[in-house]
CSV table of C-alpha atoms and ligand atoms in Angstrom, one decimal:
chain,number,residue,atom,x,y,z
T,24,UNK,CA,86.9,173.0,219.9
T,25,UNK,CA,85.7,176.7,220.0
T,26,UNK,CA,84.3,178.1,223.7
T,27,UNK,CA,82.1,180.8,224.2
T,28,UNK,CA,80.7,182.2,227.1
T,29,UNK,CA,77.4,183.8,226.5
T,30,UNK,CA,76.5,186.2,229.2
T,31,UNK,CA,73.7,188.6,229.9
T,32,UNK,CA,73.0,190.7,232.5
T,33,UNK,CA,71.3,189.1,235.0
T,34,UNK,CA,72.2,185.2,234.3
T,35,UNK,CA,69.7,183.3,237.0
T,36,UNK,CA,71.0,179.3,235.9
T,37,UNK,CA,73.9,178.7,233.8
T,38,UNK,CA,73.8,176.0,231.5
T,39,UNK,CA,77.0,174.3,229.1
T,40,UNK,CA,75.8,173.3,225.9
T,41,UNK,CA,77.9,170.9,223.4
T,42,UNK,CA,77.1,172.7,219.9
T,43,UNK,CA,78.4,169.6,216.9
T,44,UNK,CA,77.4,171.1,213.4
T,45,UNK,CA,78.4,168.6,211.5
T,46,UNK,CA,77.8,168.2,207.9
T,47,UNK,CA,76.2,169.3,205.2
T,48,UNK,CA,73.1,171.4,206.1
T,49,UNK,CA,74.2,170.8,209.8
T,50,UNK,CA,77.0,173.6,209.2
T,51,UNK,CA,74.3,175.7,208.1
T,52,UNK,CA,70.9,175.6,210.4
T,53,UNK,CA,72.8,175.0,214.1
T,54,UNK,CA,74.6,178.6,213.6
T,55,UNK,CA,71.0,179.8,213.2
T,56,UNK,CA,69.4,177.6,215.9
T,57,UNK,CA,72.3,179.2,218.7
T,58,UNK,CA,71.8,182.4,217.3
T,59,UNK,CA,67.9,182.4,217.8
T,60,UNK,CA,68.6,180.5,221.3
T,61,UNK,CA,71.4,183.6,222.5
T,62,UNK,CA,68.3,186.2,221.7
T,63,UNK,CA,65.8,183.8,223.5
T,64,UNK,CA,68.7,183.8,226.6
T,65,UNK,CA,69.3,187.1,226.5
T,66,UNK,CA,65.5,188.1,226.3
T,67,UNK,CA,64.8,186.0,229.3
T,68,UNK,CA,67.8,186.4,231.6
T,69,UNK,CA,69.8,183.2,231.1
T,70,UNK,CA,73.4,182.2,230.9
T,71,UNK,CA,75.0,180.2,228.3
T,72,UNK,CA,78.3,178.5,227.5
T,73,UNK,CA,78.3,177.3,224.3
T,74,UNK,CA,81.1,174.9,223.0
T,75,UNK,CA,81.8,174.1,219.8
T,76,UNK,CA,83.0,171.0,218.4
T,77,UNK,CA,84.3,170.0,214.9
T,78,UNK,CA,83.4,166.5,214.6
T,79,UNK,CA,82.3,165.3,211.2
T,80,UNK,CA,83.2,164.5,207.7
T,81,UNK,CA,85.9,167.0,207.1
T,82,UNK,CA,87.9,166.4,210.2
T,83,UNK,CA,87.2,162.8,209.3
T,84,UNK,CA,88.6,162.4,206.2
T,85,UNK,CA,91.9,165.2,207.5
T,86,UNK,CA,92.5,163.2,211.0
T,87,UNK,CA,90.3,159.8,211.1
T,88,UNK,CA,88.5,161.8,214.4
T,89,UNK,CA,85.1,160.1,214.9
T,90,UNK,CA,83.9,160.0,218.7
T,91,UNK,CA,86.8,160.3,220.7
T,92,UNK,CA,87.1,157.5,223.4
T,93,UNK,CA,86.7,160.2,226.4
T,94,UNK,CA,83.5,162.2,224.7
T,95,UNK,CA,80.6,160.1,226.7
T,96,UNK,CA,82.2,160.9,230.1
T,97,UNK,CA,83.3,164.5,228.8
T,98,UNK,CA,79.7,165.4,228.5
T,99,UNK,CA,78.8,163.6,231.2
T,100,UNK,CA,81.5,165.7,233.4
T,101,UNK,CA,80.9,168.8,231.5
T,102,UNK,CA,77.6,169.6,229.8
T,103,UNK,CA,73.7,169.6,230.5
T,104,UNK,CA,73.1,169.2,227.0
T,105,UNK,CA,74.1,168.8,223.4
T,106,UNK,CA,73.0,170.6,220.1
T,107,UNK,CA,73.6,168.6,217.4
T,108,UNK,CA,73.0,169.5,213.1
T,109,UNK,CA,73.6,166.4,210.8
T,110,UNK,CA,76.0,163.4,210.2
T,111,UNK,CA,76.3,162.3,206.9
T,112,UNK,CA,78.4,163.2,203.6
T,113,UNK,CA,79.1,161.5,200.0
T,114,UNK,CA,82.5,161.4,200.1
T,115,UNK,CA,81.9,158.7,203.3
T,116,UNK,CA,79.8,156.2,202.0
T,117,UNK,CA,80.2,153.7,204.9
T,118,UNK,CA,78.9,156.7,207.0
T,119,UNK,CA,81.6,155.4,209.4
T,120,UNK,CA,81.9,158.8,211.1
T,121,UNK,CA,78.2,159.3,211.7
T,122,UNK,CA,77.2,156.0,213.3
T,123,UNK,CA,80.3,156.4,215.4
T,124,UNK,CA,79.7,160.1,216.5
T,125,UNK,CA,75.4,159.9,216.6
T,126,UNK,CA,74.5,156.3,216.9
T,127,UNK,CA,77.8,156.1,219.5
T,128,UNK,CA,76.4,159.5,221.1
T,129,UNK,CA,73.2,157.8,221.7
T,130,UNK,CA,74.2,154.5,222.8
T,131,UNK,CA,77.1,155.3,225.0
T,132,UNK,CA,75.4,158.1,226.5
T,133,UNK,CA,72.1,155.6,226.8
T,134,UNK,CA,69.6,157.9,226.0
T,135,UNK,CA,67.0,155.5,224.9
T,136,UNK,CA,64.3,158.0,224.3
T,137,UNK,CA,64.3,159.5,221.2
T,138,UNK,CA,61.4,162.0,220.9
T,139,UNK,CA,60.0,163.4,217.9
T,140,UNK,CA,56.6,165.7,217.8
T,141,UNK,CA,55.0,166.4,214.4
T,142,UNK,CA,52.9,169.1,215.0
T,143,UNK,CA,51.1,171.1,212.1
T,144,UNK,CA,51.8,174.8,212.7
T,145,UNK,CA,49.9,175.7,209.8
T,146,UNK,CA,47.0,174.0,207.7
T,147,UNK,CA,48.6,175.1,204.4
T,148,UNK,CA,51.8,172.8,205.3
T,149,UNK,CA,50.2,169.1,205.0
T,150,UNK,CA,49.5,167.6,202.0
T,151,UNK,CA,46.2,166.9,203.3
T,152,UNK,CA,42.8,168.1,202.5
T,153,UNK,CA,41.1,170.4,205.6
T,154,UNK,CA,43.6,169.5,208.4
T,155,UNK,CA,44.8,171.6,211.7
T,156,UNK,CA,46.7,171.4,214.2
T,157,UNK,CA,44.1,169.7,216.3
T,158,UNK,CA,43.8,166.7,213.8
T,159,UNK,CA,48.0,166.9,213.3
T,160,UNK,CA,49.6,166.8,216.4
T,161,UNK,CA,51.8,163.8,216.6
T,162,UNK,CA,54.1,162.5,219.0
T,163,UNK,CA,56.4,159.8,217.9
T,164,UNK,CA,58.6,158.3,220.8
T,165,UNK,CA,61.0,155.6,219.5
T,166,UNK,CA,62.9,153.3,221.4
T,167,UNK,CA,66.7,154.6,220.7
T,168,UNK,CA,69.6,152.0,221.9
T,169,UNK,CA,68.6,148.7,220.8
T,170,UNK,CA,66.5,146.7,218.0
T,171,UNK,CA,68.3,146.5,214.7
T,172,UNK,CA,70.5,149.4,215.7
T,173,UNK,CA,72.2,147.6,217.9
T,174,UNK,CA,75.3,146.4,215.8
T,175,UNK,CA,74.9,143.0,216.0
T,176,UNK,CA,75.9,140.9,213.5
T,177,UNK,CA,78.5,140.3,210.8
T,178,UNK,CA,78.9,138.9,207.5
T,179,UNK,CA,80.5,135.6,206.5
T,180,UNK,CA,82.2,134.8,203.1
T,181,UNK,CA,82.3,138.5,202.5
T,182,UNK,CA,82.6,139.1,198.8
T,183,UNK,CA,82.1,135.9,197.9
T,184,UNK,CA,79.3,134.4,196.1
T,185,UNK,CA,78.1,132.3,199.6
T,186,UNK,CA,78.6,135.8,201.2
T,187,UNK,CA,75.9,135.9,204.6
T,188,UNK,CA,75.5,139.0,206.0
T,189,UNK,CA,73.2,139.0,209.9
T,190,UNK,CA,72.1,142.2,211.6
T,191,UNK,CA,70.3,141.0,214.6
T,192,UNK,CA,67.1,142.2,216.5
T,193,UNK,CA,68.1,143.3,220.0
T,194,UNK,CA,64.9,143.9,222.6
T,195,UNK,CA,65.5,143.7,226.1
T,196,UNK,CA,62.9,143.1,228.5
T,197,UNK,CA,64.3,146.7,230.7
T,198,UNK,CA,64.8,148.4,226.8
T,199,UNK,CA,61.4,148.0,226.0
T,200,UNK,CA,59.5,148.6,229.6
T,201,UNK,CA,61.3,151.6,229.7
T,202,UNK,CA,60.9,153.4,226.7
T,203,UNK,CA,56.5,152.1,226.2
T,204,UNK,CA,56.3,153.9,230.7
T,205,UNK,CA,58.2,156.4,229.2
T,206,UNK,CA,55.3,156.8,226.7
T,207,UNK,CA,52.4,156.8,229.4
T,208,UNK,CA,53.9,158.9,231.3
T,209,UNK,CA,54.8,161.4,228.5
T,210,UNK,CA,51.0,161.1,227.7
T,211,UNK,CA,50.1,161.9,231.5
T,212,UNK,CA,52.5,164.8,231.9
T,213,UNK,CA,51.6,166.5,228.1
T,214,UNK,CA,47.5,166.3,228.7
T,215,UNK,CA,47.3,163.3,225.6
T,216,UNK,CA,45.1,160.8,226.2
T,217,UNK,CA,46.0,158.1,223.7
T,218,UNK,CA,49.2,155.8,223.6
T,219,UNK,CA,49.5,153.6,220.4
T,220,UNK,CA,52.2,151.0,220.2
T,221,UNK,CA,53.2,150.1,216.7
T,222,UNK,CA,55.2,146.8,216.4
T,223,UNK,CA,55.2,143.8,213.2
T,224,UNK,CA,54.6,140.8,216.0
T,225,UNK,CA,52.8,139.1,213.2
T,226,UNK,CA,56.0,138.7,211.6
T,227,UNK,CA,58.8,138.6,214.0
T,228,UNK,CA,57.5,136.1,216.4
T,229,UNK,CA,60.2,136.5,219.0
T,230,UNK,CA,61.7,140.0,219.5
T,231,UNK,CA,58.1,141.9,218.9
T,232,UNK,CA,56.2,139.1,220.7
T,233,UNK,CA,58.2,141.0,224.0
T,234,UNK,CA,56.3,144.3,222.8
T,235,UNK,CA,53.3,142.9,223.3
T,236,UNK,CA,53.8,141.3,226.5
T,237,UNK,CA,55.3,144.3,227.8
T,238,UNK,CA,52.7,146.9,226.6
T,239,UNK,CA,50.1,144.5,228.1
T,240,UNK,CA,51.3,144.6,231.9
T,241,UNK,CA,52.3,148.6,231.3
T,242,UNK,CA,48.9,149.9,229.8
T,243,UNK,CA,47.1,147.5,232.6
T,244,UNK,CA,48.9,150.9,235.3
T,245,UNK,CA,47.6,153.6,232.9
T,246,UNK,CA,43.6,153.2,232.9
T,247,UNK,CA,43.0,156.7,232.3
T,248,UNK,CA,44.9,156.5,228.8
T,249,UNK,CA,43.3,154.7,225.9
T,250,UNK,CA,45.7,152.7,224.3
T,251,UNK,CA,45.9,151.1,221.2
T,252,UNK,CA,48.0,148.5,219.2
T,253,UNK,CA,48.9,148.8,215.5
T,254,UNK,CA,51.0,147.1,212.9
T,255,UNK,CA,53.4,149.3,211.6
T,256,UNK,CA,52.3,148.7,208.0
T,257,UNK,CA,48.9,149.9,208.7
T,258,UNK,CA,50.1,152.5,211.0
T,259,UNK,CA,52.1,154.5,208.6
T,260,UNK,CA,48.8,154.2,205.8
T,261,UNK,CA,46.6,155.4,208.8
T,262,UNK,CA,49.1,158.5,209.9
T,263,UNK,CA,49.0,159.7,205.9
T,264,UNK,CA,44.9,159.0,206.0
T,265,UNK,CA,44.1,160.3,208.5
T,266,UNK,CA,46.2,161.4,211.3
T,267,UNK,CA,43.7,162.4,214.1
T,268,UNK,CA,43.6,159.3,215.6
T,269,UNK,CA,46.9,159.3,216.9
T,270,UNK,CA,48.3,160.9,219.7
T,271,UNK,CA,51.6,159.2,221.1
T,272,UNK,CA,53.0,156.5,218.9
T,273,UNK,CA,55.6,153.9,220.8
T,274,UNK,CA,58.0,152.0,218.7
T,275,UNK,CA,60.7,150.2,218.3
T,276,UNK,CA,64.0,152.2,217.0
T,277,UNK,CA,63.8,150.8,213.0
T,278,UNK,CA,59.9,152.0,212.8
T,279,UNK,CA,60.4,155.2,214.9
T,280,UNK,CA,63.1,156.2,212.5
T,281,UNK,CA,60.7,155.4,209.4
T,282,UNK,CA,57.8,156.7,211.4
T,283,UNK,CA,59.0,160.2,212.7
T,284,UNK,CA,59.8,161.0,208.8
T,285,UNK,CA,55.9,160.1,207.4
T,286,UNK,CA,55.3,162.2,210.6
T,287,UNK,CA,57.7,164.7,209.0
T,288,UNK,CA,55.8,164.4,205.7
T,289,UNK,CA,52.4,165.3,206.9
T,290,UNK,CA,53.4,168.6,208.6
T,291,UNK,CA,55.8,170.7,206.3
T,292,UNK,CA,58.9,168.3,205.8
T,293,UNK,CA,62.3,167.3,207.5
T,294,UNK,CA,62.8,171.4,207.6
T,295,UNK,CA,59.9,171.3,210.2
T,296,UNK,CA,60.6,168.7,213.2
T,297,UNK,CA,63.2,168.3,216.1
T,298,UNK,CA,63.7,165.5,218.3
T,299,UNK,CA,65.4,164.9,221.1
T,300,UNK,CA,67.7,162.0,222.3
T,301,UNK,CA,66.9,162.2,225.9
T,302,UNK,CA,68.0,160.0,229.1
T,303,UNK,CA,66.0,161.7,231.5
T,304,UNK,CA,67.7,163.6,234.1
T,305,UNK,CA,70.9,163.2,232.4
T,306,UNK,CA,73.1,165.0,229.6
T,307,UNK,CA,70.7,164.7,226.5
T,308,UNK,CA,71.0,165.1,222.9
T,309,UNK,CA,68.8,167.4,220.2
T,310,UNK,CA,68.7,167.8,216.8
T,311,UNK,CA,66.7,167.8,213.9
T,312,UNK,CA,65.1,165.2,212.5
T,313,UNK,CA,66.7,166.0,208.9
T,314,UNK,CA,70.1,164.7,207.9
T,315,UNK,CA,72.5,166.5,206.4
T,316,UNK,CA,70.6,166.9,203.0
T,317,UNK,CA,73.5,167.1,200.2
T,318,UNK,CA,70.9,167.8,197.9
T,319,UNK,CA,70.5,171.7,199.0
T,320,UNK,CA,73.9,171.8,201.4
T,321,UNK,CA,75.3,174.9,200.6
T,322,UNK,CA,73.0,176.8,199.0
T,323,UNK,CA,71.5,179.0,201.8
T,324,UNK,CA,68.5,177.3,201.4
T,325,UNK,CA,68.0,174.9,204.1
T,326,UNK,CA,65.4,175.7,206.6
T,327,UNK,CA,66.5,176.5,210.2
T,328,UNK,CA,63.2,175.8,211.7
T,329,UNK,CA,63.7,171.9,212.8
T,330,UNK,CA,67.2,173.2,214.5
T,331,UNK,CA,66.1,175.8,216.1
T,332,UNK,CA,62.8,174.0,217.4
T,333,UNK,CA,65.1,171.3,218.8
T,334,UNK,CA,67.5,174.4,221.0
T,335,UNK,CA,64.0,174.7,222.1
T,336,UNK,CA,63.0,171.2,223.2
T,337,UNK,CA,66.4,171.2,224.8
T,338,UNK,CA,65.7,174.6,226.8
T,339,UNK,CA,62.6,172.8,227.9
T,340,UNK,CA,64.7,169.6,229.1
T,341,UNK,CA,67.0,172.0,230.9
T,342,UNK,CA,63.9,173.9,232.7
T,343,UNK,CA,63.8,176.9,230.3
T,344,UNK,CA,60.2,176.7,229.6
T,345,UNK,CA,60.1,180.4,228.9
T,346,UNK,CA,62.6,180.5,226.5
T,347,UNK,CA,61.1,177.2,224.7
T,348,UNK,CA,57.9,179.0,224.4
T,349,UNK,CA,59.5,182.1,223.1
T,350,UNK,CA,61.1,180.1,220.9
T,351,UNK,CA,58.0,178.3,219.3
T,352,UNK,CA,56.1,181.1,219.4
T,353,UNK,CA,58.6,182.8,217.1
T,354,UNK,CA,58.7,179.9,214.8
T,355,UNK,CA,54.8,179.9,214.7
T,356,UNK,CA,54.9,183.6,213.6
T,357,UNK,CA,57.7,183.0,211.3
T,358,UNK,CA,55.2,180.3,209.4
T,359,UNK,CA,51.8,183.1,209.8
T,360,UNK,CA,53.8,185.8,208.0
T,361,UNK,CA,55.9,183.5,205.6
T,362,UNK,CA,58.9,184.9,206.4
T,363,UNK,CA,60.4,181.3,205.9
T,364,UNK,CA,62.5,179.5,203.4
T,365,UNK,CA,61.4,178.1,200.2
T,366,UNK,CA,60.2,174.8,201.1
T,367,UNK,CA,57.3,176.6,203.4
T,368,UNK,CA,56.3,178.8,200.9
T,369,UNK,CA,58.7,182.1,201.9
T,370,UNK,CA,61.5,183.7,199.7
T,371,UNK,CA,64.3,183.8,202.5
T,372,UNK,CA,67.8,182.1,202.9
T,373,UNK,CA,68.6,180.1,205.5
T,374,UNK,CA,70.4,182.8,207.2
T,375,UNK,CA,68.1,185.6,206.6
T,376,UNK,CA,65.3,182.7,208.1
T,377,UNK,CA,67.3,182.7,210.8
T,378,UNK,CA,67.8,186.6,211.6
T,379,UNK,CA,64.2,186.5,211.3
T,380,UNK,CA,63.9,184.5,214.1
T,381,UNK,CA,66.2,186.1,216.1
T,382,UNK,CA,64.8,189.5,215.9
T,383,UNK,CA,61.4,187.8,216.5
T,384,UNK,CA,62.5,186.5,219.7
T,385,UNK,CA,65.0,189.6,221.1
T,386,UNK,CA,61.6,191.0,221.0
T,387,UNK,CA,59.4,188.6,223.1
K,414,NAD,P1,67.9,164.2,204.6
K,414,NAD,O1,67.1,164.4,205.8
K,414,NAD,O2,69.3,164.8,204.6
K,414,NAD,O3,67.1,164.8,203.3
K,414,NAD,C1,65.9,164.3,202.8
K,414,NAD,C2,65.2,165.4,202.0
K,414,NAD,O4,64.7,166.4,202.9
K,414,NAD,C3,66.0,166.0,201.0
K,414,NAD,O5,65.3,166.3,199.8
K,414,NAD,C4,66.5,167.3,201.6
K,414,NAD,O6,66.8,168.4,200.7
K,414,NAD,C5,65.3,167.7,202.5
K,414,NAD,N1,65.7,168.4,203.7
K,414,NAD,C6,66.4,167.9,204.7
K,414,NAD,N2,66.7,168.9,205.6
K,414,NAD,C7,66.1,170.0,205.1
K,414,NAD,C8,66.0,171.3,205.6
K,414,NAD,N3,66.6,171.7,206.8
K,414,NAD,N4,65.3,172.3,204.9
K,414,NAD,C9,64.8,171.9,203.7
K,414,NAD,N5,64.8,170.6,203.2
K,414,NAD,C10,65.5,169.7,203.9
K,414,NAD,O7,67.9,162.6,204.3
K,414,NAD,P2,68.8,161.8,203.2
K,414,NAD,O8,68.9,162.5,201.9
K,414,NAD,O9,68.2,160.4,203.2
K,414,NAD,O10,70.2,161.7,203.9
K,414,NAD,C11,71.3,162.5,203.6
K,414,NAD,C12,72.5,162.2,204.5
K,414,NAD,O11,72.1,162.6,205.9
K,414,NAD,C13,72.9,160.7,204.6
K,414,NAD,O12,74.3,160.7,204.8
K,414,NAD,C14,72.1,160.2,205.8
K,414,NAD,O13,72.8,159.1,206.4
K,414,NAD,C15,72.3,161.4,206.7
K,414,NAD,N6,71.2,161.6,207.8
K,414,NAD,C16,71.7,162.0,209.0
K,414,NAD,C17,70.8,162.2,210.0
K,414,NAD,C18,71.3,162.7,211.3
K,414,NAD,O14,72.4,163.2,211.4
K,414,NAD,N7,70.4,162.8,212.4
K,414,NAD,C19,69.4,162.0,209.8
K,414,NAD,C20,69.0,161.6,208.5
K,414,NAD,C21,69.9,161.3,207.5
K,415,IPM,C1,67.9,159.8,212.2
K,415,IPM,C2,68.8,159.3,211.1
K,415,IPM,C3,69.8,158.2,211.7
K,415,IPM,C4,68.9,157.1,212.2
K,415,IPM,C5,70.8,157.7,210.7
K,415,IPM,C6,71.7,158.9,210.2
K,415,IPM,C7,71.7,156.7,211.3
K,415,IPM,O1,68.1,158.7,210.0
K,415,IPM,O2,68.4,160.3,213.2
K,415,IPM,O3,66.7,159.8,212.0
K,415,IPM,O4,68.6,156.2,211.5
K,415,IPM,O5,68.6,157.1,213.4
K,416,MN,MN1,65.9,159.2,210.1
């Protein structure tokens, strides 16, 4: 565990953030990410103390450390928020460590929203033919503590030829009203205007039959939103045909994962989006969307953007609206002039990306 205290001059509202790397890419875009969110601070007057933690693969496989037992109600105790990169390595192929640190993370510290925007800063990112912002501007809000997710379930005969393996389909009644008024509400507070629930009710008869229900009695309170039903099949062909008719897009945990990636897809790639794991009013949890990319780790190559965009979501969450905004607006100038990593189209590293940024903001 490394603490830092970040101060400037003036410091008007401290706030302790929990920084966890992680693996992989992780290691490389959250050093950016707190370095463009110190020059946002600083710019704007604001206090930080930052504290690291070395949870992940490495310490893993040198001391068995996943989540330690005390973490939730450390965080709890001792944090407003926490900045998190990426679980996930090859030499862990259970990804033990990683469900226990971000799927315990989410679950102990119940923070059932998980929200994802997918926003197209820049017509040239999207795959599509004559799109902008306007027609791509997505909000993906997944239901984050229950559904397959859960944990439920075992195998019998393991190993065997008669081997049975369940993972159940765990949706509570509270799970699912809270996370669909989460979703109206979202779409009150942001301006939207249209709430789509995605489910597969066709098929699972039970379990999404509660979706509908649920959705029914909840859109009947929000008459001033148009809301919408889809089946997640067709939803994810509609997003990639054409995404303008979506707004905010409700799911269930399984789909929002699978969803928030298409999302990803249509507006620069898993460099590109943040989300945030968010119990509102409580300690909540950011990150990008991306995992921990083994593919590029290493390399200086792995764009900073989706890290840094969720330090600003979480400056947002904490009341920082100023410092969000200087945020985005450096990423959005970041994207206008290239000065980005390869995947967008620029020629920098990771860590030059990330300077970038940093001066971009100082300067705000
Ligand atoms: P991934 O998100 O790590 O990578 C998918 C693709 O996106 C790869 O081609 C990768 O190079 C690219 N990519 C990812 N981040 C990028 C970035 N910042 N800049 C440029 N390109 C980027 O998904 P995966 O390959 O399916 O999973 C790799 C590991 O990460 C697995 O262990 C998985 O379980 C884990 N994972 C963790 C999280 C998380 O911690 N939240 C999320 C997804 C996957
Ligand atoms: C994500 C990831 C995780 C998830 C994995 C790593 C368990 O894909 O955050 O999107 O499925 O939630
Ligand atoms: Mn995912």
């Amino acid at each position: 565990m490394v603490e830092e205290s970040f101060k400037t001059s003036s410091g008007k509202s401290r706030k302790r953030i929990a920084v966890i790397p992680g693996d992989g890419v992780g290691k490389e875009v959250i050093p950016e990410a707190v370095k463009v969110l110190k020059a946002a601070a600083a710019a704007c007057g604001r206090e930080i103390h930052l504290t690291e933690f070395d949870w992940g693969a490495d310490r893993f496989l040198r001391d068995g450390t996943t989540l330690p037992v005390d973490a939730p109600e450390m965080f709890r105790r001792e944090h407003d928020a926490i900045l998190l990169g990426a679980l996930g390595d090859p030499r862990v192929p259970s990804n033990q460590h990683g469900a226990d640190i971000l799927l315990g993370l989410r679950f102990k510290l119940d923070l059932y929203v998980n929200l994802r925007p997918c926003i197209l800063f820049d017509e040239r990112l999207t795959p599509l033919k004559n799109r902008t912002e306007k027609d791509v501007n997505i909000c993906v809000i997944r239901e984050n503590t229950e559904g397959l997710y859960s944990g439920v379930g075992g195998f019998f005969k393991k190993g065997t030829a008669d081997e049975i393996a369940t993972q159940e389909d765990i949706n509570t009644r509270k799970g699912v009203e809270r996370i669909i008024r989460y979703a109206f509400e979202f779409a009150v507070a942001r301006g939207y205007k249209r709430v789509c629930m995605s489910d597969k009710s066709n098929a699972l008869a039970f379990g999404h039959d509660l979706w509908q229900r649920v959705f029914k009695e909840v859109r009947s309170e929000y008459p001033g939103i148009e809301s919408s039903h889809m089946f997640i099949d067709n939803l994810l062909m509609q997003m990639v045909r054409d995404p303008s008719q979506f707004q905010v897009i409700v799911t269930c945990n399984l789909f929002g994962d699978i969803a928030s990636d298409v999302g990803a897809g249509l507006v620069g790639g898993l460099g590109v989006t943040p989300s945030g794991n968010i119990h509102p009013g409580r300690v909540s949890l950011f990150e990008p969307v991306h995992g921990s990319a083994p593919d590029i780790a290493g390399k200086n190559i792995a764009n900073p953007i989706g890290a840094v965009l969720a330090a600003a979501m979480m400056c947002e969450y904490l009341g920082w609206n100023d410092i969000a905004r200087g945020m985005e607006e450096g990423v959005r100038a970041a994207i206008r002039e290239r000065a980005t990593t390869v995947d967008l189209g620029g020629a920098l590293g990771t860590r030059a990306a990330g300077d970038w940024l940093e001066n971009k903001v100082a300067a705000c």
